[in-house]
Coordinates of N, CA and C in Angstrom, one line a residue:
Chain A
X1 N -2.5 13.7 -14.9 CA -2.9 12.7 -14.0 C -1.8 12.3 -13.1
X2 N -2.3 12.1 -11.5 CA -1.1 11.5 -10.8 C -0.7 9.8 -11.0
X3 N 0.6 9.9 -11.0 CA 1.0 8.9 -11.5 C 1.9 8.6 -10.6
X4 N 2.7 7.2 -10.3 CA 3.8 6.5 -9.6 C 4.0 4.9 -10.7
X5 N 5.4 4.8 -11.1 CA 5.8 4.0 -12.2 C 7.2 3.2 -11.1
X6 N 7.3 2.2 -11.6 CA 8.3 1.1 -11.0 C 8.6 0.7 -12.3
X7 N 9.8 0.4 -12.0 CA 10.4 -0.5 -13.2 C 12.3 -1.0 -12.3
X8 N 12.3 -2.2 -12.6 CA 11.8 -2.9 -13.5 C 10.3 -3.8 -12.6
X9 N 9.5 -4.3 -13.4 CA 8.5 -5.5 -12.8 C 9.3 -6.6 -12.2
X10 N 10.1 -6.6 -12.6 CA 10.6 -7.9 -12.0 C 12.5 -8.2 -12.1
X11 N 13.4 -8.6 -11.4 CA 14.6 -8.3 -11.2 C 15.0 -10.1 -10.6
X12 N 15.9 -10.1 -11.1 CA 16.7 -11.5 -10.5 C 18.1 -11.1 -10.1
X13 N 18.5 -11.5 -9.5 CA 19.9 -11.0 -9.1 C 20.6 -12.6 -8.3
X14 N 22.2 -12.7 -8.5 CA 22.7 -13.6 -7.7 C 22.7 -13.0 -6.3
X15 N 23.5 -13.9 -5.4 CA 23.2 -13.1 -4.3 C 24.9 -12.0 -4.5
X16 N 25.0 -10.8 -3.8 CA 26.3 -10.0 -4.0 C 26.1 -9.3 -5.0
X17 N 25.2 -9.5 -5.9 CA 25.3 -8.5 -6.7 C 24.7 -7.7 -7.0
X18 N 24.9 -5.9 -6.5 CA 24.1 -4.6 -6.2 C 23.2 -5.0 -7.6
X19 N 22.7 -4.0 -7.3 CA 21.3 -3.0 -8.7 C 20.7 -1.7 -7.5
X20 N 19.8 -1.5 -8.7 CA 19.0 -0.5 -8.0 C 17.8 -0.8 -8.8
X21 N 16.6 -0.6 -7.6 CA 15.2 -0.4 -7.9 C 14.4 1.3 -8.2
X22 N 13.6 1.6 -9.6 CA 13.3 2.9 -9.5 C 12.0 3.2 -9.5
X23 N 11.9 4.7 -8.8 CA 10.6 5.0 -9.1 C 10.4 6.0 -9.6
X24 N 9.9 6.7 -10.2 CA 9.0 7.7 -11.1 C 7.6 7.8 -11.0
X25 N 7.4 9.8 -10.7 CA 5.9 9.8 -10.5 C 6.4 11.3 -10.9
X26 N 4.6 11.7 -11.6 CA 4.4 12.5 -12.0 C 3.1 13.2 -11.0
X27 N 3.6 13.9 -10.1 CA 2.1 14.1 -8.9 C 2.6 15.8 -8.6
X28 N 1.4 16.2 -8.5 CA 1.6 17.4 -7.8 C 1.4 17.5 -6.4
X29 N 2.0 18.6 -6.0 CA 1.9 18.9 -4.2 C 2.5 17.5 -3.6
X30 N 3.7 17.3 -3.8 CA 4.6 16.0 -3.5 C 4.6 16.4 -1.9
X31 N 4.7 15.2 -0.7 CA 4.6 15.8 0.6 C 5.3 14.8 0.9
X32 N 6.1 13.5 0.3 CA 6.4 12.5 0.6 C 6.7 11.6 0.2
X33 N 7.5 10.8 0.1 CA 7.7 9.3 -1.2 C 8.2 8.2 0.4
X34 N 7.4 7.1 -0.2 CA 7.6 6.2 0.8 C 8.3 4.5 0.2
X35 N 8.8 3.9 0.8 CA 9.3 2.2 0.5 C 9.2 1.8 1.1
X36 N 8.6 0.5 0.6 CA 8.0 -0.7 1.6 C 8.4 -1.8 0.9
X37 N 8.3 -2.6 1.8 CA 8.6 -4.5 1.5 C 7.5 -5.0 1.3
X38 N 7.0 -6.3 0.9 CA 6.0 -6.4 0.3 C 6.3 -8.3 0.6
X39 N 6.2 -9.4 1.5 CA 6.0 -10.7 1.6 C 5.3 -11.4 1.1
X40 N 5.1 -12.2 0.4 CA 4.2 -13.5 -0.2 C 3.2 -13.2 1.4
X41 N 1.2 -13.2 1.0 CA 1.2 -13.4 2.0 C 0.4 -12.4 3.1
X42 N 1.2 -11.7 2.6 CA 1.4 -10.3 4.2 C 1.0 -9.1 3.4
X43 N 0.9 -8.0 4.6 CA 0.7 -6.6 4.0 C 2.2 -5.7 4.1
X44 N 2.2 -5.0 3.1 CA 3.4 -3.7 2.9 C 4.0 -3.6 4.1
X45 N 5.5 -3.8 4.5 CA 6.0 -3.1 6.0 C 7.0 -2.2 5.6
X46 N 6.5 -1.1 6.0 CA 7.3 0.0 5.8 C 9.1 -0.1 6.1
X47 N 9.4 0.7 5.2 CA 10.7 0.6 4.9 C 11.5 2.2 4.9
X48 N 11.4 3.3 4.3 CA 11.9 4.3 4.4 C 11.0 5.3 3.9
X49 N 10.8 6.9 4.2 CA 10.0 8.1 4.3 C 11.2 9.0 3.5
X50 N 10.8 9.7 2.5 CA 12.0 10.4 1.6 C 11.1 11.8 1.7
X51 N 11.2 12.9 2.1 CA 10.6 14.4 2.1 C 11.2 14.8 1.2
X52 N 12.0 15.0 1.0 CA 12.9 16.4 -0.4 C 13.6 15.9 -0.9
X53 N 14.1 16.4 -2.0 CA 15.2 16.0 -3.2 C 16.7 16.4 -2.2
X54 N 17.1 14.9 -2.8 CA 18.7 15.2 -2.4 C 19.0 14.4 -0.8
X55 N 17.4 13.6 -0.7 CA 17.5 13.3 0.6 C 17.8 11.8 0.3
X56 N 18.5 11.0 1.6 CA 19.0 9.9 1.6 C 18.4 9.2 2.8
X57 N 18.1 8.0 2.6 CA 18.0 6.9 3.7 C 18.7 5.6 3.6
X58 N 19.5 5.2 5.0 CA 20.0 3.4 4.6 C 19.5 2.9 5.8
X59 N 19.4 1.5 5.7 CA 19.4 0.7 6.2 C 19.8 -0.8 5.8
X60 N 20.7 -1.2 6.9 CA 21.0 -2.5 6.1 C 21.7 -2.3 4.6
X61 N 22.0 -3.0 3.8 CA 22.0 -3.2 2.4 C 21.2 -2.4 1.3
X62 N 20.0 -1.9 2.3 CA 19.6 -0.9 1.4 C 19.5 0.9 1.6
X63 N 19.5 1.7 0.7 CA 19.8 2.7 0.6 C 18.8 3.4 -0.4
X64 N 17.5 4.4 -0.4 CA 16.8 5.3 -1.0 C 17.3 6.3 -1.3
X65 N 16.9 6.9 -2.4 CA 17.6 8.4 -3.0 C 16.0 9.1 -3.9
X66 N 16.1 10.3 -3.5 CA 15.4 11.1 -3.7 C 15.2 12.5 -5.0
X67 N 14.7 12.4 -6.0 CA 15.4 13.5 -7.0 C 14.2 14.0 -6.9
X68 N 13.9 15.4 -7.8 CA 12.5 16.1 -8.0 C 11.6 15.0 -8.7
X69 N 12.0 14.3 -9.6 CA 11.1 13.2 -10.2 C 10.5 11.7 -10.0
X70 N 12.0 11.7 -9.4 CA 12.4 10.4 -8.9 C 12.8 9.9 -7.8
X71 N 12.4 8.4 -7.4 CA 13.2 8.0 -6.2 C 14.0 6.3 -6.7
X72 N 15.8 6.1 -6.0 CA 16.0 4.9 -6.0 C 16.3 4.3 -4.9
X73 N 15.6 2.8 -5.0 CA 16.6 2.0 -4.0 C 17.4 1.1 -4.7
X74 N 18.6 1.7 -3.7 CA 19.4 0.7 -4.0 C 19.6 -0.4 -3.0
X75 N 20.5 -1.6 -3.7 CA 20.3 -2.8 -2.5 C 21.9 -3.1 -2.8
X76 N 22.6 -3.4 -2.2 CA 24.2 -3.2 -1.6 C 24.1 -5.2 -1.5
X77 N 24.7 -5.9 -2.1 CA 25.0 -7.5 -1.9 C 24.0 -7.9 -1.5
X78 N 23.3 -8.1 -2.0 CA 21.9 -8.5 -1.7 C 21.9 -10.2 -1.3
X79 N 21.5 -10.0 -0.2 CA 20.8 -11.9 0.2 C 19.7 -12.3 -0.4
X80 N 19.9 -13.8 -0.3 CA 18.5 -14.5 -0.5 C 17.3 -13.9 0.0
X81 N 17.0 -13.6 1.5 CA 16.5 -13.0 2.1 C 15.9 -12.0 1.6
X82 N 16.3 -11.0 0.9 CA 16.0 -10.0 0.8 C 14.9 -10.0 -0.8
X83 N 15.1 -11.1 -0.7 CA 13.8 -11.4 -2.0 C 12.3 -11.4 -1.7
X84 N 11.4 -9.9 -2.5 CA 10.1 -9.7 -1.8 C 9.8 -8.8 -3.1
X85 N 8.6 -8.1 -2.9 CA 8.1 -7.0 -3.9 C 8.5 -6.0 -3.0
X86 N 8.9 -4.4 -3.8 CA 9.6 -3.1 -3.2 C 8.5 -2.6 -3.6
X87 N 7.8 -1.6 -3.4 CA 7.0 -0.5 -3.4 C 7.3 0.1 -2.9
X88 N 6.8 1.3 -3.7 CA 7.0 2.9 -3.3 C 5.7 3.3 -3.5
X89 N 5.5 4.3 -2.7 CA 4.4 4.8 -2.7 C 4.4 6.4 -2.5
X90 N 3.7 7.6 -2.8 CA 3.8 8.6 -3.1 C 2.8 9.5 -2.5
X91 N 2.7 10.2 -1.8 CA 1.8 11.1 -0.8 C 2.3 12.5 -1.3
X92 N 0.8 12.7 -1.8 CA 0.4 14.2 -2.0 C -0.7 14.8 -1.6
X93 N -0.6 16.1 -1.2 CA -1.2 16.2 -0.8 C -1.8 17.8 -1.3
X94 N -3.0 17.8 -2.3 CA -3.5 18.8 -3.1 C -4.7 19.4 -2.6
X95 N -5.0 18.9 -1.9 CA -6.4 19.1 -1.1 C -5.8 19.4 0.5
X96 N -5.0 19.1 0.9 CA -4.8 19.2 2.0 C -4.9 18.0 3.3
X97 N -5.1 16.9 2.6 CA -6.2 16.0 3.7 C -4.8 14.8 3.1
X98 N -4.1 14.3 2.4 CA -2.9 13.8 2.3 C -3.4 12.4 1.8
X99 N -2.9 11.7 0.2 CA -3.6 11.1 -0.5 C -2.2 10.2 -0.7
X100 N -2.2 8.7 -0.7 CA -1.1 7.7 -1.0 C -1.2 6.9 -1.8
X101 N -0.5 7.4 -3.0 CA -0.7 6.4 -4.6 C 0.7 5.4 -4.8
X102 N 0.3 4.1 -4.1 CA 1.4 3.2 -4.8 C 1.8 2.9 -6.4
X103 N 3.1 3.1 -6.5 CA 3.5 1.8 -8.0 C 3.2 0.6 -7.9
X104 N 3.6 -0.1 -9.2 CA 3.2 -1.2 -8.9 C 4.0 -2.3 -8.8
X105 N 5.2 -2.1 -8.2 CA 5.9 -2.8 -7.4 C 7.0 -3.9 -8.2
X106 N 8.3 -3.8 -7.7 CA 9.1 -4.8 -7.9 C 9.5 -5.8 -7.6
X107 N 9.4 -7.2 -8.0 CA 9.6 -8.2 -7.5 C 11.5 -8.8 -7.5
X108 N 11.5 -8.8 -6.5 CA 13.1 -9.0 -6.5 C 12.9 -10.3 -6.1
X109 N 14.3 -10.9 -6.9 CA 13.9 -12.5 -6.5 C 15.7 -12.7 -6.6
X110 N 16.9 -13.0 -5.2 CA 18.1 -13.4 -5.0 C 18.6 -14.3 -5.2
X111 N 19.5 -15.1 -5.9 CA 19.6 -16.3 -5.6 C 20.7 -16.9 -5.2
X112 N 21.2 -18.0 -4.4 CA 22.1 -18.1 -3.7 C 23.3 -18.5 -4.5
Chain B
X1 N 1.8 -2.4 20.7 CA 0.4 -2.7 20.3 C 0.4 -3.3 19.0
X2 N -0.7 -3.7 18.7 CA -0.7 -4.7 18.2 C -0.8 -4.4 16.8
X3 N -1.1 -3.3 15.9 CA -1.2 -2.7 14.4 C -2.0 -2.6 14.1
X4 N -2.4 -2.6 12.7 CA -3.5 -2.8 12.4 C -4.3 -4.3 12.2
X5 N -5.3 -4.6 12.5 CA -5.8 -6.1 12.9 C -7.0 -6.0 11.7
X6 N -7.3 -7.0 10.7 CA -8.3 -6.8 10.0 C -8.9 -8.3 10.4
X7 N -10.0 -8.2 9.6 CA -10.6 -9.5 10.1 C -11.8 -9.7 8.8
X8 N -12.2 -10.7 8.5 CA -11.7 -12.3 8.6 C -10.4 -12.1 7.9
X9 N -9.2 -13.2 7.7 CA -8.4 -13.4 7.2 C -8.4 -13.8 5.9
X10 N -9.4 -14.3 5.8 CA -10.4 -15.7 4.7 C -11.1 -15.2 4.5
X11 N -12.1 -15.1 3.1 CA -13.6 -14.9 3.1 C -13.3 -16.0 1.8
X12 N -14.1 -16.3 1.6 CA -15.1 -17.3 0.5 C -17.0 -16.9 0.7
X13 N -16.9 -16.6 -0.7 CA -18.5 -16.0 -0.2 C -19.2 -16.4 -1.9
X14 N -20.3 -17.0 -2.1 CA -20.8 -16.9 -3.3 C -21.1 -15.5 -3.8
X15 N -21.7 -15.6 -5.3 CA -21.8 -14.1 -5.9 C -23.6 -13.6 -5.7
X16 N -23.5 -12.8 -5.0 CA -24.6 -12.0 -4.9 C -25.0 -11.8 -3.8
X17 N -24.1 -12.2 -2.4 CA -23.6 -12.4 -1.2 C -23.2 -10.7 -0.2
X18 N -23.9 -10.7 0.3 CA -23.1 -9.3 1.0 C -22.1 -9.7 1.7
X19 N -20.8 -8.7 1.9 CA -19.4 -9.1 2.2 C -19.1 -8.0 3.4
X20 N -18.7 -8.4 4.6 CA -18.4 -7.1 5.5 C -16.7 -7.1 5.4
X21 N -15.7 -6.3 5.4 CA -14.7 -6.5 6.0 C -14.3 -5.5 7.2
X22 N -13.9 -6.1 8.1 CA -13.5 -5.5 9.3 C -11.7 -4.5 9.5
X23 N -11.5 -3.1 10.1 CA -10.2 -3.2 10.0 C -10.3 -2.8 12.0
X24 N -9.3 -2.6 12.5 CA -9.0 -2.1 13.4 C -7.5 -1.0 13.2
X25 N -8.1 0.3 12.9 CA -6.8 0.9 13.5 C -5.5 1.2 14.4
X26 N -4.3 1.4 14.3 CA -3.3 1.4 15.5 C -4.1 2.6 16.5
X27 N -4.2 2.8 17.9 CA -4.4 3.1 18.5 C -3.7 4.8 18.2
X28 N -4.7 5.3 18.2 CA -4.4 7.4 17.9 C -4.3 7.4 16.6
X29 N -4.2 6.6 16.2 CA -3.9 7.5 14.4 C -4.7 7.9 14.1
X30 N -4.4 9.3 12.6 CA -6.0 10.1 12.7 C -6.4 9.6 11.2
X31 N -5.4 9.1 10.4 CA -5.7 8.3 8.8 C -5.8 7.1 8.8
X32 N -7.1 6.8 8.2 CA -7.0 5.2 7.4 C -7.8 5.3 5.9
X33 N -6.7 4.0 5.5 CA -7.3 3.9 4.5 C -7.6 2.6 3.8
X34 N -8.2 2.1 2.8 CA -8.8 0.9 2.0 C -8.1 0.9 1.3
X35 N -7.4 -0.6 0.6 CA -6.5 -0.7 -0.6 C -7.1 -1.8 -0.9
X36 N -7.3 -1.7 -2.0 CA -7.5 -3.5 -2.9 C -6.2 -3.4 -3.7
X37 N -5.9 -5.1 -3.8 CA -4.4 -5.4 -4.5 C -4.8 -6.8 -5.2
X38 N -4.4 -6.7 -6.5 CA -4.8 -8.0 -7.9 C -3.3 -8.0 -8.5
X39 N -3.4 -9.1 -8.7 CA -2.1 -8.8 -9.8 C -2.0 -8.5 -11.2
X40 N -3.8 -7.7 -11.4 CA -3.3 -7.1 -12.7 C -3.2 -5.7 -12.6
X41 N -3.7 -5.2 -11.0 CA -3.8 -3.7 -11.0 C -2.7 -3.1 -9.6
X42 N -2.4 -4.1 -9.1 CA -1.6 -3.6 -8.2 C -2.5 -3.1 -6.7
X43 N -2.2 -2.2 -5.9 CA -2.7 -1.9 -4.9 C -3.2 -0.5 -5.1
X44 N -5.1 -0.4 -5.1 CA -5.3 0.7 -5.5 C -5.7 1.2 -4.5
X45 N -6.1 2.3 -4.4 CA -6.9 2.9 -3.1 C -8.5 3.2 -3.2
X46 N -9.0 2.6 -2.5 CA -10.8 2.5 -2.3 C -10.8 3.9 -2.1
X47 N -10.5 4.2 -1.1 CA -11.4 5.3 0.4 C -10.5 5.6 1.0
X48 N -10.1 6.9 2.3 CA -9.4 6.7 3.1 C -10.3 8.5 3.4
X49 N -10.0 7.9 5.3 CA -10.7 8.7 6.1 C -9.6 9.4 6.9
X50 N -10.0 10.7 7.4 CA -8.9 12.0 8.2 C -9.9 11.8 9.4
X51 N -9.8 11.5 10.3 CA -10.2 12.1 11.6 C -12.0 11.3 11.8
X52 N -12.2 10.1 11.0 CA -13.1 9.4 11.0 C -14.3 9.6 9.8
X53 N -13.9 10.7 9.1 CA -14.5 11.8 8.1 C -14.1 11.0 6.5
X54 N -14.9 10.5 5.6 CA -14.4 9.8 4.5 C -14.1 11.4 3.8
X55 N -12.6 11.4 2.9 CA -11.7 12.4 2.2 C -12.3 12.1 1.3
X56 N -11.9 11.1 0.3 CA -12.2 10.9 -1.1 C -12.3 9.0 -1.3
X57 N -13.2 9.2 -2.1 CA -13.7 7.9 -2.1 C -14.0 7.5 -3.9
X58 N -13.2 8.4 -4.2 CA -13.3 7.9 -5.4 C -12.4 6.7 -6.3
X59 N -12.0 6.5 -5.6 CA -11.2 4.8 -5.9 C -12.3 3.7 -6.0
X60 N -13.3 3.9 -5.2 CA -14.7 2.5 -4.7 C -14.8 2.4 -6.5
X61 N -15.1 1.4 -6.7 CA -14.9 1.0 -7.8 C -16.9 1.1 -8.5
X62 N -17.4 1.2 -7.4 CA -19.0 1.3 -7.7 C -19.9 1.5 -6.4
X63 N -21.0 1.3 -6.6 CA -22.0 1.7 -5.1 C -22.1 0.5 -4.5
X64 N -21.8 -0.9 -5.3 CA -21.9 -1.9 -4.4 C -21.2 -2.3 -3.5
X65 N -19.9 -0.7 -3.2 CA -19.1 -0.7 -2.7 C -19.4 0.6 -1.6
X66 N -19.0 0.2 -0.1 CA -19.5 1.2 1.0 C -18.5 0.5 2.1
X67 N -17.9 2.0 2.7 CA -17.2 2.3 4.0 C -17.7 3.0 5.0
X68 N -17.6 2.8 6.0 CA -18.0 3.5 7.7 C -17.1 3.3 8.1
X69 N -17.0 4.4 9.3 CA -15.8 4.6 10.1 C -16.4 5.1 11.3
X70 N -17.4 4.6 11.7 CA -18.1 5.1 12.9 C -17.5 5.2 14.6
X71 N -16.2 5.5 14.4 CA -15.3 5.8 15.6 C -14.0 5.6 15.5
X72 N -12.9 5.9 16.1 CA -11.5 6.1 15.9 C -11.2 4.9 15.6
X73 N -11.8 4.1 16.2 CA -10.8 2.4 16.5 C -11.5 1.2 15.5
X74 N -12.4 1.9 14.7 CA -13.3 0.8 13.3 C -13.6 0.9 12.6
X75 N -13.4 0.6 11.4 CA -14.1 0.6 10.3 C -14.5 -0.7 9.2
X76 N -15.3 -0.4 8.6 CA -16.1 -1.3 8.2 C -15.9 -1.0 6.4
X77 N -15.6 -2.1 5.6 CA -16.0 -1.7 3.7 C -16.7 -3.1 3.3
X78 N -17.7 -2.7 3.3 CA -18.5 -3.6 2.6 C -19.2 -3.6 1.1
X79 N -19.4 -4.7 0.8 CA -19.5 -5.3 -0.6 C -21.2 -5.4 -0.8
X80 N -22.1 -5.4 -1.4 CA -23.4 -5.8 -1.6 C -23.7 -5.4 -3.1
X81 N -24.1 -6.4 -3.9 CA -24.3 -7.8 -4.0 C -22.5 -7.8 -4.6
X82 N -22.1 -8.6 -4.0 CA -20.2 -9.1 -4.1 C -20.1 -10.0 -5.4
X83 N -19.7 -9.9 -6.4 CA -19.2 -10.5 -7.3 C -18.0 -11.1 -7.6
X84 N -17.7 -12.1 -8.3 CA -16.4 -12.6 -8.9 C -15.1 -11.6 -8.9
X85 N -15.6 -10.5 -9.8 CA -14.6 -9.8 -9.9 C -13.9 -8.8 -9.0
X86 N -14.6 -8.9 -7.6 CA -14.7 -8.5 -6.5 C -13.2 -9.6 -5.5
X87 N -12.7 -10.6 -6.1 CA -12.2 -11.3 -5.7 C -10.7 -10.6 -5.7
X88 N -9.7 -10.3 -4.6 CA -8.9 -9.4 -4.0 C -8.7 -9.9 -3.1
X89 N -7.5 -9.1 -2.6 CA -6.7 -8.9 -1.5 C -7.4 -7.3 -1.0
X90 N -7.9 -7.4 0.1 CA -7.9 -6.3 0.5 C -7.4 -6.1 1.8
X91 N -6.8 -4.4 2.1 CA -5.5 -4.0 3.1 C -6.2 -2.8 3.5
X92 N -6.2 -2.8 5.2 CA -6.5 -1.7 5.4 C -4.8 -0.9 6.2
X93 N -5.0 0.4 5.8 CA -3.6 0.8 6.7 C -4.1 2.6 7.4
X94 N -3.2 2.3 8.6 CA -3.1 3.6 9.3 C -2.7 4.4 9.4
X95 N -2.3 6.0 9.3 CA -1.4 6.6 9.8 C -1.6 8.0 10.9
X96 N -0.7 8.1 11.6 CA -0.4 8.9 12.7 C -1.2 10.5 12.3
X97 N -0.5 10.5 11.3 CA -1.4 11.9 10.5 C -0.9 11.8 9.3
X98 N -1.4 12.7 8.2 CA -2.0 12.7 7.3 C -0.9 12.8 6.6
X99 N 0.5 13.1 6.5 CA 1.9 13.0 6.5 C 2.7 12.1 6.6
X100 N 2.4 11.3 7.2 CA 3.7 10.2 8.1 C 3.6 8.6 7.3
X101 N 4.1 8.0 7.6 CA 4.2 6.1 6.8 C 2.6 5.9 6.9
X102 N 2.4 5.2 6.3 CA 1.7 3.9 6.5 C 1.5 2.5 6.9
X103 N 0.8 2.1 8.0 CA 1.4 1.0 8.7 C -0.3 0.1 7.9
X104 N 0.1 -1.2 8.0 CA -0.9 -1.9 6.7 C -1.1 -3.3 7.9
X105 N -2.3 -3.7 7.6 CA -3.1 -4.8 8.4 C -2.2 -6.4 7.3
X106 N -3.0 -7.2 7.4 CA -2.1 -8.2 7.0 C -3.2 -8.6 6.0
X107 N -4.3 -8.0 5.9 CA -4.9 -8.0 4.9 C -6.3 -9.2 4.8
X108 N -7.1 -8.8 4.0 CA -8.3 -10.1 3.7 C -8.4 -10.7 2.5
X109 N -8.2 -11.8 2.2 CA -8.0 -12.4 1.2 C -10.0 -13.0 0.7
X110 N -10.5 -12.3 -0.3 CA -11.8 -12.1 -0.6 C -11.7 -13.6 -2.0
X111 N -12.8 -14.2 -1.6 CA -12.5 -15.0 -2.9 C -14.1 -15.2 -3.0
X112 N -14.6 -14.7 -4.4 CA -16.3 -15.3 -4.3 C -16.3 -15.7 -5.6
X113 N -17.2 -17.0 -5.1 CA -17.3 -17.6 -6.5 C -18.7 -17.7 -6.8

């Protein structure tokens, strides 16, 4: 069965002090791994697009990494600000027509 | 432009109520799709359409559950008869093709009591 796993559920952090957020999925015909932010509120806003293993994205304080199994973000001194749910989501595509199974998301919460 | 635009923002609807919700896609994109989000299950996927064409619809959680996509720029998931446990967050989101991000509406907050 296709799968996408987050952990941890939930994360606290001072503010400055790195971690990383992960994901794990078990999917065939992998075409994609995605990260999003997630506001009290609001809908998912896209955050980074990972294609292949070994691939990298930054932005800001944060930074995605890509393995055959896995994907992490990591968050570099994290602000208050940057406190939200992270989702990843995973696009495959077995049929051809291109199918998007989110985890179930991390809640990061910074504190000053 | 303006994203994806869903509508109502609010629903409150008693149980046994038919429920429409509205999305509006980003202008050219050829995917959309239906997400319901709870906080015991996370954000799952209803339905999602290629080129106006429903792909797989096996997420709809039952038949009292129904999507239309009757042109590039609308679609429609409706509820009949809507129940309690029907009470969600629901998100519609777009993409360019069948490949690329997903851009997500701001969502309908469904509450029936």
């Amino acid at each position: 069965e296709d799968q996408v796993t987050q952990s941890p559920e939930a994360l606290r952090l001072q503010e400055g002090e790195s971690s990383s957020l992960n994901c794990s999925y078990t999917v065939s015909g992998l075409r994609g791994l995605f990260w999003y932010r997630q506001d009290p509120g609001k809908g998912p806003e896209f955050l980074f697009t990972l294609y292949s293993a070994g691939e990298e994205k930054e932005k800001e304080r944060l930074k995605a990494t890509l393995t055959k199994k896995e994907s992490f973000l990591h968050i570099t001194a994290p602000k208050p600000e940057d406190s939200a749910t992270y989702l990843c989501a995973v696009l495959f595509d077995s049929s051809n027509t291109g199918k998007l199974i989110f985890g179930q998301g991390t809640t990061l919460q910074v504190k000053p | 432009d303006a994203g994806v635009i869903q509508s109502p923002r609010h629903e409150v609807t008693e149980m046994g109520q038919e429920v429409t919700l509205r999305c509006k896609p980003i202008s050219g994109h050829n995917s959309l799709f239906w997400y319901r989000q709870t906080m015991m299950r996370g954000l799952e996927l209803l339905i999602y359409f290629n080129n106006n064409v429903p792909i797989d619809d096996s997420g709809m959680p039952e038949d009292r559950f129904s999507a239309k996509m009757p042109n590039a720029s609308f679609s429609t998931l409706k509820i009949q008869p809507s129940e309690p446990r029907d009470s969600a967050v629901y998100f519609c989101a777009s993409t360019l093709d069948r490949l690329t991000e997903a851009f997500f509406g701001q969502g309908t907050r469904l509450t029936v009591v």
